[in-house]
CSV table of C-alpha atoms and ligand atoms in Angstrom, one decimal:
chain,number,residue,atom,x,y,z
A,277,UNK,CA,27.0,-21.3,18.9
A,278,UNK,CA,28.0,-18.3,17.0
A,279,UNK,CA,25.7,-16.9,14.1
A,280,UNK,CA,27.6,-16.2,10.3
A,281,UNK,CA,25.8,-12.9,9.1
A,282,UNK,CA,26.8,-10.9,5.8
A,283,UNK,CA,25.9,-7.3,7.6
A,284,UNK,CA,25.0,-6.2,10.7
A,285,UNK,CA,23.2,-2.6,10.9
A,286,UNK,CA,24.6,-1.4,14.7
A,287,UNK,CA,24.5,1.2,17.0
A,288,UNK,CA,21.1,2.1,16.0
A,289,UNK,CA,19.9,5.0,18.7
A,290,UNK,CA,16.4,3.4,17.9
A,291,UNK,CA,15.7,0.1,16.0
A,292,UNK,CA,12.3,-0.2,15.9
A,293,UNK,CA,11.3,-3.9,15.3
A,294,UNK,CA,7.3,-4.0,15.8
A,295,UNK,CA,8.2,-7.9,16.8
A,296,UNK,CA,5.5,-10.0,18.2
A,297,UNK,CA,2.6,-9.3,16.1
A,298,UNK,CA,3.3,-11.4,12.9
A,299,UNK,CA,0.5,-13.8,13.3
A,300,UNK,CA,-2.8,-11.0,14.4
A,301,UNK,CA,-2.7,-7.3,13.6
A,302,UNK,CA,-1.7,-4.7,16.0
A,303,UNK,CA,-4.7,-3.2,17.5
A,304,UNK,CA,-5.9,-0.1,19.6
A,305,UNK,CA,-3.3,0.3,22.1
A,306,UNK,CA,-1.1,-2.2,20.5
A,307,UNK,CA,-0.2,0.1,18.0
A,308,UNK,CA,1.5,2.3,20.2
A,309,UNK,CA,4.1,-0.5,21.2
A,310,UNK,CA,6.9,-0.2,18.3
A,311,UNK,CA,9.0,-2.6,20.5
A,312,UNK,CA,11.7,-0.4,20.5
A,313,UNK,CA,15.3,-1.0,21.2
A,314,UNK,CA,17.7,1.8,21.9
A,315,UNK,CA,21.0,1.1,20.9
A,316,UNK,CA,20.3,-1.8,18.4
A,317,UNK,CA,21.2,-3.7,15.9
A,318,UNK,CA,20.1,-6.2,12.9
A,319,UNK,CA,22.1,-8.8,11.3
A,320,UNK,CA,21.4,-10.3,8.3
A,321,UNK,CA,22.5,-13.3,6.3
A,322,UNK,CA,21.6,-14.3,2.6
A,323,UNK,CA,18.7,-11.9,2.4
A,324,UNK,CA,17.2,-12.8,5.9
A,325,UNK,CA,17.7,-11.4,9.7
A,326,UNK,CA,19.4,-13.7,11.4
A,327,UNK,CA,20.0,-11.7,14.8
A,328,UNK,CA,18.1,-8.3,16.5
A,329,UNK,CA,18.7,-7.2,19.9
A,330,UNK,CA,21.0,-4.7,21.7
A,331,UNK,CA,24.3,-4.0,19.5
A,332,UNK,CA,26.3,-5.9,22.4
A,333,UNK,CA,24.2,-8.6,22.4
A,334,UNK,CA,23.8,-8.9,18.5
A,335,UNK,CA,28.2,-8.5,18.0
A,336,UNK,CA,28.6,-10.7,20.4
A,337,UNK,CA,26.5,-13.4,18.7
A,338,UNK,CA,27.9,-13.3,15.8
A,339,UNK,CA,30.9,-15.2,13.6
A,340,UNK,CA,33.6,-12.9,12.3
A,341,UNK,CA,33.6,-12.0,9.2
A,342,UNK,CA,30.7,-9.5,8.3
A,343,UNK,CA,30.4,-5.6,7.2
A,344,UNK,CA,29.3,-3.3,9.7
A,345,UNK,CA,26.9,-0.6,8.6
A,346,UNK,CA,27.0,2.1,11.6
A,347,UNK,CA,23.4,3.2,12.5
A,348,UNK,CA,24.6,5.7,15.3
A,349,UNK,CA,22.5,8.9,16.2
A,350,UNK,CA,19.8,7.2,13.5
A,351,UNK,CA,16.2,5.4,13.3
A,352,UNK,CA,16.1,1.7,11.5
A,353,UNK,CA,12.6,0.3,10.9
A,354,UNK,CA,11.7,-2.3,9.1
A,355,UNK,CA,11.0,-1.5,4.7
A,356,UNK,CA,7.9,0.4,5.0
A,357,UNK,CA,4.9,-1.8,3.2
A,358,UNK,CA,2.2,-0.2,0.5
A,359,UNK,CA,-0.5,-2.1,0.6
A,360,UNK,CA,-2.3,0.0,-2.0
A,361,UNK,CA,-1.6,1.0,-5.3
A,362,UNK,CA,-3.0,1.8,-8.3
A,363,UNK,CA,0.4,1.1,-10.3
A,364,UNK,CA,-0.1,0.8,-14.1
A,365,UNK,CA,-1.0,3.9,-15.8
A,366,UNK,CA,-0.2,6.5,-18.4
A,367,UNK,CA,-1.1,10.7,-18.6
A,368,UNK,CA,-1.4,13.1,-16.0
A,369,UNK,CA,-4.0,14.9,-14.2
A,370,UNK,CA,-2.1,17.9,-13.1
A,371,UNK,CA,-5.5,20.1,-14.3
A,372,UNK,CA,-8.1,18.3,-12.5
A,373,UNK,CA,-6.1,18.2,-9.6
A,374,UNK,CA,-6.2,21.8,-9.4
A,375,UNK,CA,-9.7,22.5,-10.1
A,376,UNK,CA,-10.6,19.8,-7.5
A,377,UNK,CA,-8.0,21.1,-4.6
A,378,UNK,CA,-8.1,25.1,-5.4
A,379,UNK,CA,-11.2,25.6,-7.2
A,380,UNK,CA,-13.7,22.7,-5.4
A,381,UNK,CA,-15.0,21.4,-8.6
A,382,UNK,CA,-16.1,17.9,-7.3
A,383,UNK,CA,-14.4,15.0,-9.0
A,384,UNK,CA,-17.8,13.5,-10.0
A,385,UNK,CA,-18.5,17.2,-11.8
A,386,UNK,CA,-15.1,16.8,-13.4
A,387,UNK,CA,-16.2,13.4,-14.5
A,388,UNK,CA,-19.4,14.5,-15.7
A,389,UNK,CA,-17.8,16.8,-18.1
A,390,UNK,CA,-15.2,14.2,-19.7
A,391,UNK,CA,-12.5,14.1,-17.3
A,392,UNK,CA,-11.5,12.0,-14.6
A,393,UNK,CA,-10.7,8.4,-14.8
A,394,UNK,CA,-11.9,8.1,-18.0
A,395,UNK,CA,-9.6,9.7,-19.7
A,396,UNK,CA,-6.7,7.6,-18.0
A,397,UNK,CA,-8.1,4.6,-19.0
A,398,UNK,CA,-8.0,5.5,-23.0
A,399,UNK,CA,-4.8,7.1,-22.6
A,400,UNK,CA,-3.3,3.8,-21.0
A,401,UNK,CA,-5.0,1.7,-23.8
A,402,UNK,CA,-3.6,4.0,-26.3
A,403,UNK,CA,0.2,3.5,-24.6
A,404,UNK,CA,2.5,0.9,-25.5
A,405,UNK,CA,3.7,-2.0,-23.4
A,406,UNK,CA,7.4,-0.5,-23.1
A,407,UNK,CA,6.3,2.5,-22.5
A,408,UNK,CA,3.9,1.8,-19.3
A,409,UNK,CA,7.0,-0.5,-17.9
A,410,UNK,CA,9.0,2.4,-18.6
A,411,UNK,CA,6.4,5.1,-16.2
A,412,UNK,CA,5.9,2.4,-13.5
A,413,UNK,CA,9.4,1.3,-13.5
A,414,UNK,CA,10.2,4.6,-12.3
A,415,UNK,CA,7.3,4.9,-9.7
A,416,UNK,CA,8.8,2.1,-8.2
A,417,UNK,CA,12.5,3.5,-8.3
A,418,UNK,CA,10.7,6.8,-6.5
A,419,UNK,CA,9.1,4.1,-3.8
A,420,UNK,CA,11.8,2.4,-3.5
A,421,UNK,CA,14.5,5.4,-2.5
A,422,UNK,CA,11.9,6.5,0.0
A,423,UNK,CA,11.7,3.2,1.9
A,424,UNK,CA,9.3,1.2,0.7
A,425,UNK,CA,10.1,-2.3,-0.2
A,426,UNK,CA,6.8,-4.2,-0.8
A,427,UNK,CA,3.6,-3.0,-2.0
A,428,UNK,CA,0.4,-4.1,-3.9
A,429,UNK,CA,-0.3,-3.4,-7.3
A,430,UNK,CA,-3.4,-3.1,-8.8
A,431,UNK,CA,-4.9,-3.4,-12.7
A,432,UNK,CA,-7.7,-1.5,-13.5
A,433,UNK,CA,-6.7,1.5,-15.7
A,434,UNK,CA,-7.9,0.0,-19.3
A,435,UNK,CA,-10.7,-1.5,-18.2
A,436,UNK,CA,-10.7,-3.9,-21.3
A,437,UNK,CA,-10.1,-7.1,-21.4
A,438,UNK,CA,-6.9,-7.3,-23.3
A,439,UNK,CA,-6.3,-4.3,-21.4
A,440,UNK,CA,-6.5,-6.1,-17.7
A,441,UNK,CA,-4.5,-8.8,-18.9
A,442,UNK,CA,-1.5,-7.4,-20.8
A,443,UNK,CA,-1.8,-5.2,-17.0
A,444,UNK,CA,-1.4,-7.9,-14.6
A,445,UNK,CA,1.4,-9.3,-17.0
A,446,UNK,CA,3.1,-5.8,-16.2
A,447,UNK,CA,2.8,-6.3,-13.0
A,448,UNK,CA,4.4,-9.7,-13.2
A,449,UNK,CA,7.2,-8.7,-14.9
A,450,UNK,CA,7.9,-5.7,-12.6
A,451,UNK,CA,7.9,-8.0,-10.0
A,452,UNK,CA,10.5,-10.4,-10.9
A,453,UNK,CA,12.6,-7.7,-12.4
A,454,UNK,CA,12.4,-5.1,-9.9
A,455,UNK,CA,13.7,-5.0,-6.3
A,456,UNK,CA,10.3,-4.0,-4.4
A,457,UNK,CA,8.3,-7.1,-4.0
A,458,UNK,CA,4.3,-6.6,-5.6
A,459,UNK,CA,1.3,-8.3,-4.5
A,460,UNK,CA,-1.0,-8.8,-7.8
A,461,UNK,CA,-4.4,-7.6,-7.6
A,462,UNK,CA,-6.9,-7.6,-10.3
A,463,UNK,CA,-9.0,-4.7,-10.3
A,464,UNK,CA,-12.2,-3.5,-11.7
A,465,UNK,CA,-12.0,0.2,-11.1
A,466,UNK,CA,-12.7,2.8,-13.9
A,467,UNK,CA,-16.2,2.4,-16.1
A,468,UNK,CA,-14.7,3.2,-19.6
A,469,UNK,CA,-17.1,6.2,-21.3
A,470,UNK,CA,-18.8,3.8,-23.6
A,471,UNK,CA,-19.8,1.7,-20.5
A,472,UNK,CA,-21.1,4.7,-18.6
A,473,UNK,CA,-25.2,3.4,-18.7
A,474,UNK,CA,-24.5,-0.2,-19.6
A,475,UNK,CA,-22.3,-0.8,-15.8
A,476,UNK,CA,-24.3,-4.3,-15.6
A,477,UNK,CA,-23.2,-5.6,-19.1
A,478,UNK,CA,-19.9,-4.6,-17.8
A,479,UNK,CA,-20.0,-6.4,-14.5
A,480,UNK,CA,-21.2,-9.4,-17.1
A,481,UNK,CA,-18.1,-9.5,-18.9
A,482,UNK,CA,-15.7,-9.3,-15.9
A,483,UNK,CA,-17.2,-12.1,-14.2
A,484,UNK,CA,-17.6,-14.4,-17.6
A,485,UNK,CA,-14.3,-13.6,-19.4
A,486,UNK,CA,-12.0,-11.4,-17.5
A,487,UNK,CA,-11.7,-13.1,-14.0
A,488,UNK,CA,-11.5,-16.4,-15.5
A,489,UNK,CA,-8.7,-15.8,-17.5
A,490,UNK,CA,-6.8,-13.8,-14.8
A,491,UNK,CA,-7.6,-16.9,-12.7
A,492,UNK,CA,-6.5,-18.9,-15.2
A,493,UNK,CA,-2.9,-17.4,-15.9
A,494,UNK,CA,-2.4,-17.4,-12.4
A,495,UNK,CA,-2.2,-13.6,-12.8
A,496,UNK,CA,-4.1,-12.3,-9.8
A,497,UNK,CA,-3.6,-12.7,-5.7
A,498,UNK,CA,-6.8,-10.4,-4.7
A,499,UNK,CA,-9.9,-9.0,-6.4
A,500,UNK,CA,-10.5,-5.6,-5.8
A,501,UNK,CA,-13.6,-3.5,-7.1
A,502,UNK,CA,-14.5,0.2,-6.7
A,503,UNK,CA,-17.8,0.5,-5.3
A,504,UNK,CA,-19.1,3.7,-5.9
A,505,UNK,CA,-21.8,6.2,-6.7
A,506,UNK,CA,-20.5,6.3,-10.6
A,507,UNK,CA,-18.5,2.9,-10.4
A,508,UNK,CA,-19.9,-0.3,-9.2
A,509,UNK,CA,-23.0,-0.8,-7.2
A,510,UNK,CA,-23.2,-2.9,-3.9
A,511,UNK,CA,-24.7,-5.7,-6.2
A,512,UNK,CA,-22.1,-5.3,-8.7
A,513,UNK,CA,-19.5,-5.2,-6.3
A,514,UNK,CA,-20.6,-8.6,-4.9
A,515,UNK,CA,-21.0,-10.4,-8.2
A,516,UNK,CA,-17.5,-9.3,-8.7
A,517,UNK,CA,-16.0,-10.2,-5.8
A,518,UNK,CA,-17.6,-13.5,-5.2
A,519,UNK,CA,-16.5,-14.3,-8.7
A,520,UNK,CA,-13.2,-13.6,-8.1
A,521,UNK,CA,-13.3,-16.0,-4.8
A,522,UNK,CA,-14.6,-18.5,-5.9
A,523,UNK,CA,-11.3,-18.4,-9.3
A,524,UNK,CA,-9.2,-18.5,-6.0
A,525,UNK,CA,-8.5,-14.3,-6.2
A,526,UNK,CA,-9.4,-13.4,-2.4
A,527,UNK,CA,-11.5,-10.3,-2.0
A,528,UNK,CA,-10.7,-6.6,-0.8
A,529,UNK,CA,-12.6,-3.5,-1.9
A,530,UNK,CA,-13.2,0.5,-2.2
A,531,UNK,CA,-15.4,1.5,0.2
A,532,UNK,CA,-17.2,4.4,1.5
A,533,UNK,CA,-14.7,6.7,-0.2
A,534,UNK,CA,-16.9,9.9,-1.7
A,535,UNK,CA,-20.4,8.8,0.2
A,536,UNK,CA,-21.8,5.9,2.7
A,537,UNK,CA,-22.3,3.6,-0.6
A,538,UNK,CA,-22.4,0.5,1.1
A,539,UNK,CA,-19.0,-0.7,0.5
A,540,UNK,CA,-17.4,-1.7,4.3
A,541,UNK,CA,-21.3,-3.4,4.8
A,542,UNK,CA,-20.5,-5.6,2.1
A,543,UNK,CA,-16.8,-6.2,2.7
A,544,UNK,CA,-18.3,-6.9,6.3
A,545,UNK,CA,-20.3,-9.3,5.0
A,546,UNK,CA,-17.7,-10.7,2.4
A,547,UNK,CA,-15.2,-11.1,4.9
A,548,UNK,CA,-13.0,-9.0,2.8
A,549,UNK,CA,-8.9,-9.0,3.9
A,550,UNK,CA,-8.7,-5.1,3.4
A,551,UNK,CA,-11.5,-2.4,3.1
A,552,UNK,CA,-9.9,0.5,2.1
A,553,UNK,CA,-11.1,4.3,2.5
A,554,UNK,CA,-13.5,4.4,5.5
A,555,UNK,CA,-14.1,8.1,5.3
A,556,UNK,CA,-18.1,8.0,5.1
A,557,UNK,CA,-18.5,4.7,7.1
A,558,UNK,CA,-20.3,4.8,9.8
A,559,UNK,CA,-18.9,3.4,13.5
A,560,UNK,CA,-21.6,0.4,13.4
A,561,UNK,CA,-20.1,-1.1,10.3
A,562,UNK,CA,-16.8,-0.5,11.3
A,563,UNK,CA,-17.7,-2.7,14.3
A,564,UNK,CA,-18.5,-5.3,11.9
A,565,UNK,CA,-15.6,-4.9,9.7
A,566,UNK,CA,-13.9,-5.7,13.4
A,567,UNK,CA,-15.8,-8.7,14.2
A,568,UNK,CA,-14.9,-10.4,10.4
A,569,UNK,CA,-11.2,-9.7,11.3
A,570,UNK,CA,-10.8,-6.7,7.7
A,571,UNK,CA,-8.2,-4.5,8.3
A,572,UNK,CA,-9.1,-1.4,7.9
A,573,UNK,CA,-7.1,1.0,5.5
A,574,UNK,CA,-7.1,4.5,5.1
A,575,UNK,CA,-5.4,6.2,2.1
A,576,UNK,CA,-4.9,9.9,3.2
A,577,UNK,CA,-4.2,11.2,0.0
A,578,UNK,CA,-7.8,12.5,-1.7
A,579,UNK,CA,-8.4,14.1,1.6
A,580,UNK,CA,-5.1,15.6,1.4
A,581,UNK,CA,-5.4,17.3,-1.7
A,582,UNK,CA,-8.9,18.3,-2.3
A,583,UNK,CA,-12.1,16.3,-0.1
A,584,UNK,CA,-10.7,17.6,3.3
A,585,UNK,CA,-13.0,14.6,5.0
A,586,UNK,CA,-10.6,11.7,6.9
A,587,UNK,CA,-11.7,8.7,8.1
A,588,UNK,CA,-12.4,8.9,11.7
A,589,UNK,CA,-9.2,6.9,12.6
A,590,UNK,CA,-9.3,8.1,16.5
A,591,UNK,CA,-12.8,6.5,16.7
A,592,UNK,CA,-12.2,4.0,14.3
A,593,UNK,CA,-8.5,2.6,16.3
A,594,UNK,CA,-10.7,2.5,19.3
A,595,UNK,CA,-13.1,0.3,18.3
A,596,UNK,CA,-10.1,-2.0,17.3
A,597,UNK,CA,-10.5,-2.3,13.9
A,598,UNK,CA,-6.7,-2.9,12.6
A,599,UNK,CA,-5.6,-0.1,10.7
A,600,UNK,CA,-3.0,0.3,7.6
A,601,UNK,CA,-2.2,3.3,5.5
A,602,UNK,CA,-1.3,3.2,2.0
A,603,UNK,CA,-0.7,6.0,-0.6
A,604,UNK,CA,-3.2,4.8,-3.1
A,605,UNK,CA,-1.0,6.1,-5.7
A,606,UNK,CA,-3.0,6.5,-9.2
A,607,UNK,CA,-3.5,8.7,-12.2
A,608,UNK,CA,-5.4,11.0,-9.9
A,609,UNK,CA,-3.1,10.8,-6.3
A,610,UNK,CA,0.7,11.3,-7.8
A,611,UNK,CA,2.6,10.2,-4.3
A,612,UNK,CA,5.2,7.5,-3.9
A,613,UNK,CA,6.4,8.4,-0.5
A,614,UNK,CA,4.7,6.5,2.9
A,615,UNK,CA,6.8,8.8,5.4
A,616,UNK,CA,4.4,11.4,3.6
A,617,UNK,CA,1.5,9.3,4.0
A,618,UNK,CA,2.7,8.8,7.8
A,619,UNK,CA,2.9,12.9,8.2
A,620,UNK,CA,-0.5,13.6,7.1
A,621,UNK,CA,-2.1,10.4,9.4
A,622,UNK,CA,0.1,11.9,12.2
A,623,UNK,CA,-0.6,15.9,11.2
A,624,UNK,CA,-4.1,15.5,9.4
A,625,UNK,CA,-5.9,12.3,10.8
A,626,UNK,CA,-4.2,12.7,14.7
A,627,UNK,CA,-2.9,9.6,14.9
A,628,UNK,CA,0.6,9.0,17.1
A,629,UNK,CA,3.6,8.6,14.6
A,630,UNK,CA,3.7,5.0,16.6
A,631,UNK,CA,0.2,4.0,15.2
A,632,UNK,CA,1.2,5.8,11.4
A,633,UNK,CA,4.4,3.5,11.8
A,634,UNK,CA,2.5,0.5,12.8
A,635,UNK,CA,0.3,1.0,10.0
A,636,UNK,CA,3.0,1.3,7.2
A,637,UNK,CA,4.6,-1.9,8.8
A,638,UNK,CA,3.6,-4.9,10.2
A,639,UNK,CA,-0.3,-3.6,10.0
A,640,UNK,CA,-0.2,-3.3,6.3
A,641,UNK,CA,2.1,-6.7,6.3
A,642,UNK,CA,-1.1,-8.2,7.9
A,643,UNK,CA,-2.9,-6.1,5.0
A,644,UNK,CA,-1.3,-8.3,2.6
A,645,UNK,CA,-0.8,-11.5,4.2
A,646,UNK,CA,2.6,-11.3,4.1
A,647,UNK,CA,3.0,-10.6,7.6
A,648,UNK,CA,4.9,-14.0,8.5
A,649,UNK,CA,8.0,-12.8,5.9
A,650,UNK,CA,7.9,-8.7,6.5
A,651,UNK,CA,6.8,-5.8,8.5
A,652,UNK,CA,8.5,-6.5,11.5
A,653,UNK,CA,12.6,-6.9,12.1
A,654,UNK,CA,12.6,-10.7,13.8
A,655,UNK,CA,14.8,-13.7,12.7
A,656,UNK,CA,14.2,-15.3,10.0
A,657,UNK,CA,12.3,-13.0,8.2
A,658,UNK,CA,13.1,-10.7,4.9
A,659,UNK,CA,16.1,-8.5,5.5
A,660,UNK,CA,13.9,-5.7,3.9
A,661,UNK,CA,14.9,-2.4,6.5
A,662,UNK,CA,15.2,1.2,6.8
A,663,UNK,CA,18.1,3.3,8.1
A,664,UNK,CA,16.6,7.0,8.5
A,665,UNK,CA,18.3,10.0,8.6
A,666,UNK,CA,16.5,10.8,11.7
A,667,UNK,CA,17.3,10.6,15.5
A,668,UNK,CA,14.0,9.1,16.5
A,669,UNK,CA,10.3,7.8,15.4
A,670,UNK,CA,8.8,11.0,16.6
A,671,UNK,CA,11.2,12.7,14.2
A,672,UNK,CA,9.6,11.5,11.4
A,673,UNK,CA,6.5,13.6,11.7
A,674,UNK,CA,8.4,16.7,12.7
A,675,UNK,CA,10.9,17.2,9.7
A,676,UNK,CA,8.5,16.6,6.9
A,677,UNK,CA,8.3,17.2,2.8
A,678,UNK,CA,11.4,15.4,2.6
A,679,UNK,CA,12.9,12.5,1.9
A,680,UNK,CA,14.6,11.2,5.4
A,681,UNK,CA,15.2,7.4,4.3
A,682,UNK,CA,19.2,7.6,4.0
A,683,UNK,CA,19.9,3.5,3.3
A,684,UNK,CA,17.5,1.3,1.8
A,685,UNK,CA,17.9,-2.5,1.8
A,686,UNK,CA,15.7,-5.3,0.1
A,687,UNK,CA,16.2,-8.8,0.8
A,688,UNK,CA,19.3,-8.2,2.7
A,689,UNK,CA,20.8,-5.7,-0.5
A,690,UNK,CA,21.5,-2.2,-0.7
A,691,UNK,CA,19.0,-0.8,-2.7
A,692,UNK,CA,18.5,2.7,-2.5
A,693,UNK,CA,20.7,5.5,-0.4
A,694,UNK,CA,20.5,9.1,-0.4
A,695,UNK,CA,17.8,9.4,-2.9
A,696,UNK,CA,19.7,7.3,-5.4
A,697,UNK,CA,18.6,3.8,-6.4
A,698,UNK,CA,21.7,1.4,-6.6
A,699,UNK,CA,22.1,-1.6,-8.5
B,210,ZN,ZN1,-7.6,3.1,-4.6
């Protein structure tokens, strides 16, 4: 029986499809299998694949009737996925950024002298509603045109409790007007200044009053905390999280970003669904993370700019620990693109552009839950894919700085091509 499609993407010199994985992360060697077909093809139907395979095979299959979108001499993946971001926001930090990356000033010095997150949080409670739809609407329209098609968005940048809610309702907006899909996580990041000594009366009112209502306006998917020399504590962390679980919010965290604070022990121990960072955690509680089934994610971006530490993602891949990358876009980390995130884990963190691919896919899917819908092109899921200007994978990592996604679709639409988002 023929197949009715609306498009089918052919000709493809490589169509990456990552299939196979959708119900257990890729590990270790695993992520080196893109499941790659040369010559190939995707069809899609009313937003969802309905055919993937050889470009013979796929035409073949299908009822007349449907556009063809020529893929030849090109890559096609599936939408790449961020499965971290710090979305709601208003300022800058171009200063700090420079004192940190040029001048080593450590971030904690910078906050100690009345910068840092602090000073995003008042300028985001001091911004109006319109105008923080306005900022993120276009952080998404720069995600978008480089390939990404689903990420997770995270509150936490007023840290007040009118603050976290009008944020999550941003996020909910965004996500049913915008074409990029977001995952809804409620946050507690930033310790506003007049908290600074009083981080337990804090933690007080999060679990009493702010997770509650979040639970209670169905607002929130995850609870995330920052725990952190200068944030939250392990103890903090926990109340926090195990709050948040037991409102139905499932847990991930911040861990082990600027020191070994304890973080991946307790997301170990939490059974967290992400742990995110992993630069200062050492191999033993990685092992754990393992055992609990956390995927791992690194966000290369602070040791981009200015720590210069990675997480250890050779050792940490080989002791199987499933790994994602995300851009952990924020105030203080202004990037929207994952092929850039993909060049430094491939360039910086010496991981194989298959693994960085992997890990901006059906990994970070699986970082999500979402892995049953997206990440990977097989029948029946999202038509959410990629066509690169790029001959191959590999080339990803070797032409870098630019933008190389040429035609973006979400949900089996057009969205994005050459740089320019199309409605
Ligand atoms: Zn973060």
């Amino acid at each position: 029986m023929k197949v009715d499609a609306d498009f089918v993407i052919a000709n493809a010199n490589e169509l990456v499809t990552l299939r196979g994985t959708s119900d257990k992360p890729r590990v270790k060697d695993e992520m080196n299998d893109l499941h790659m077909i040369r010559d190939g093809a995707v069809a899609a139907k009313d937003g969802r694949i309905v055919a993937v395979g050889k470009t013979r095979e796929v035409l073949d299959k299908l009822e007349k009737g449907y556009e063809v979108i020529d893929a030849s001499g090109k890559l096609v993946t599936p939408g790449l996925i961020d499965p971290h971001v710090h979305l709601v926001f208003a300022g800058s930090r171009e200063e700090e950024l420079e004192d940190m990356a040029v001048r080593g000033i450590p971030y904690l010095e910078i906050k100690a002298k009345g910068g840092g997150m602090p000073t995003t949080l008042e300028k985001t409670g001091e911004a109006s509603t319109e105008e923080l739809l306005k900022r993120t609407t276009q952080i998404l329209d720069m995600m978008l045109i480089h390939g990404t098609t689903t990420i997770e968005a995270k509150s936490g940048y007023e840290m007040t409790f009118q603050g976290e809610i009008r944020q999550m309702e941003i996020i909910k907006t965004l996500n049913e007007t915008h074409p990029i899909d977001l995952v809804p996580t409620f946050m507690a990041q930033g310790i506003p200044f007049e908290y600074e000594n009083k981080v337990d009366q804090l933690t007080d009112e999060i679990v009493k009053k702010w997770v509650p209502e979040v639970a209670k306006r169905k607002l929130a998917e995850y609870c995330d905390v920052f725990c952190e020399k200068g944030y939250f504590n392990v103890e903090q962390s926990r109340r926090i999280l195990e709050t948040g679980r037991k409102y139905g919010m499932k847990p991930r965290i911040h861990a082990d970003w600027l020191a070994h604070s304890g973080g991946a022990k307790l997301g170990a121990e939490l059974g967290v669904v992400s742990a995110d960072h992993l630069i200062f955690t050492p191999l033993e509680e990685i092992e754990a993370l393992t055992k609990k089934g956390v995927i791992g994610t690194f966000l290369p971006t602070t040791p981009f700019c200015y720590l210069g530490t990675y997480a250890k993602a050779r050792e940490i891949i080989n002791r199987k620990l499933p790994v994602a990358l995300a851009t952990d876009l924020s105030a203080a980390d202004m990037c929207e693109s994952m092929q850039m995130m993909m060049n430094i884990a491939v360039l910086q963190m010496k991981m194989t552009t298959e693994e960085a691919l992997t890990a901006s896919t059906i990994n970070a899917a699986h970082a999500i839950e979402r892995s049953m819908e997206i990440g990977s092109l097989e029948n029946g899921k999202k038509a959410d894919i990629v066509v690169f200007d790029a001959p191959n994978h590999k080339y990803l990592s070797y032409h870098y700085g630019i933008n190389l996604a040429e035609k973006v679709f979400k949900n089996g639409k057009l969205v994005a091509e050459r740089g320019r988002r199309i409605d």
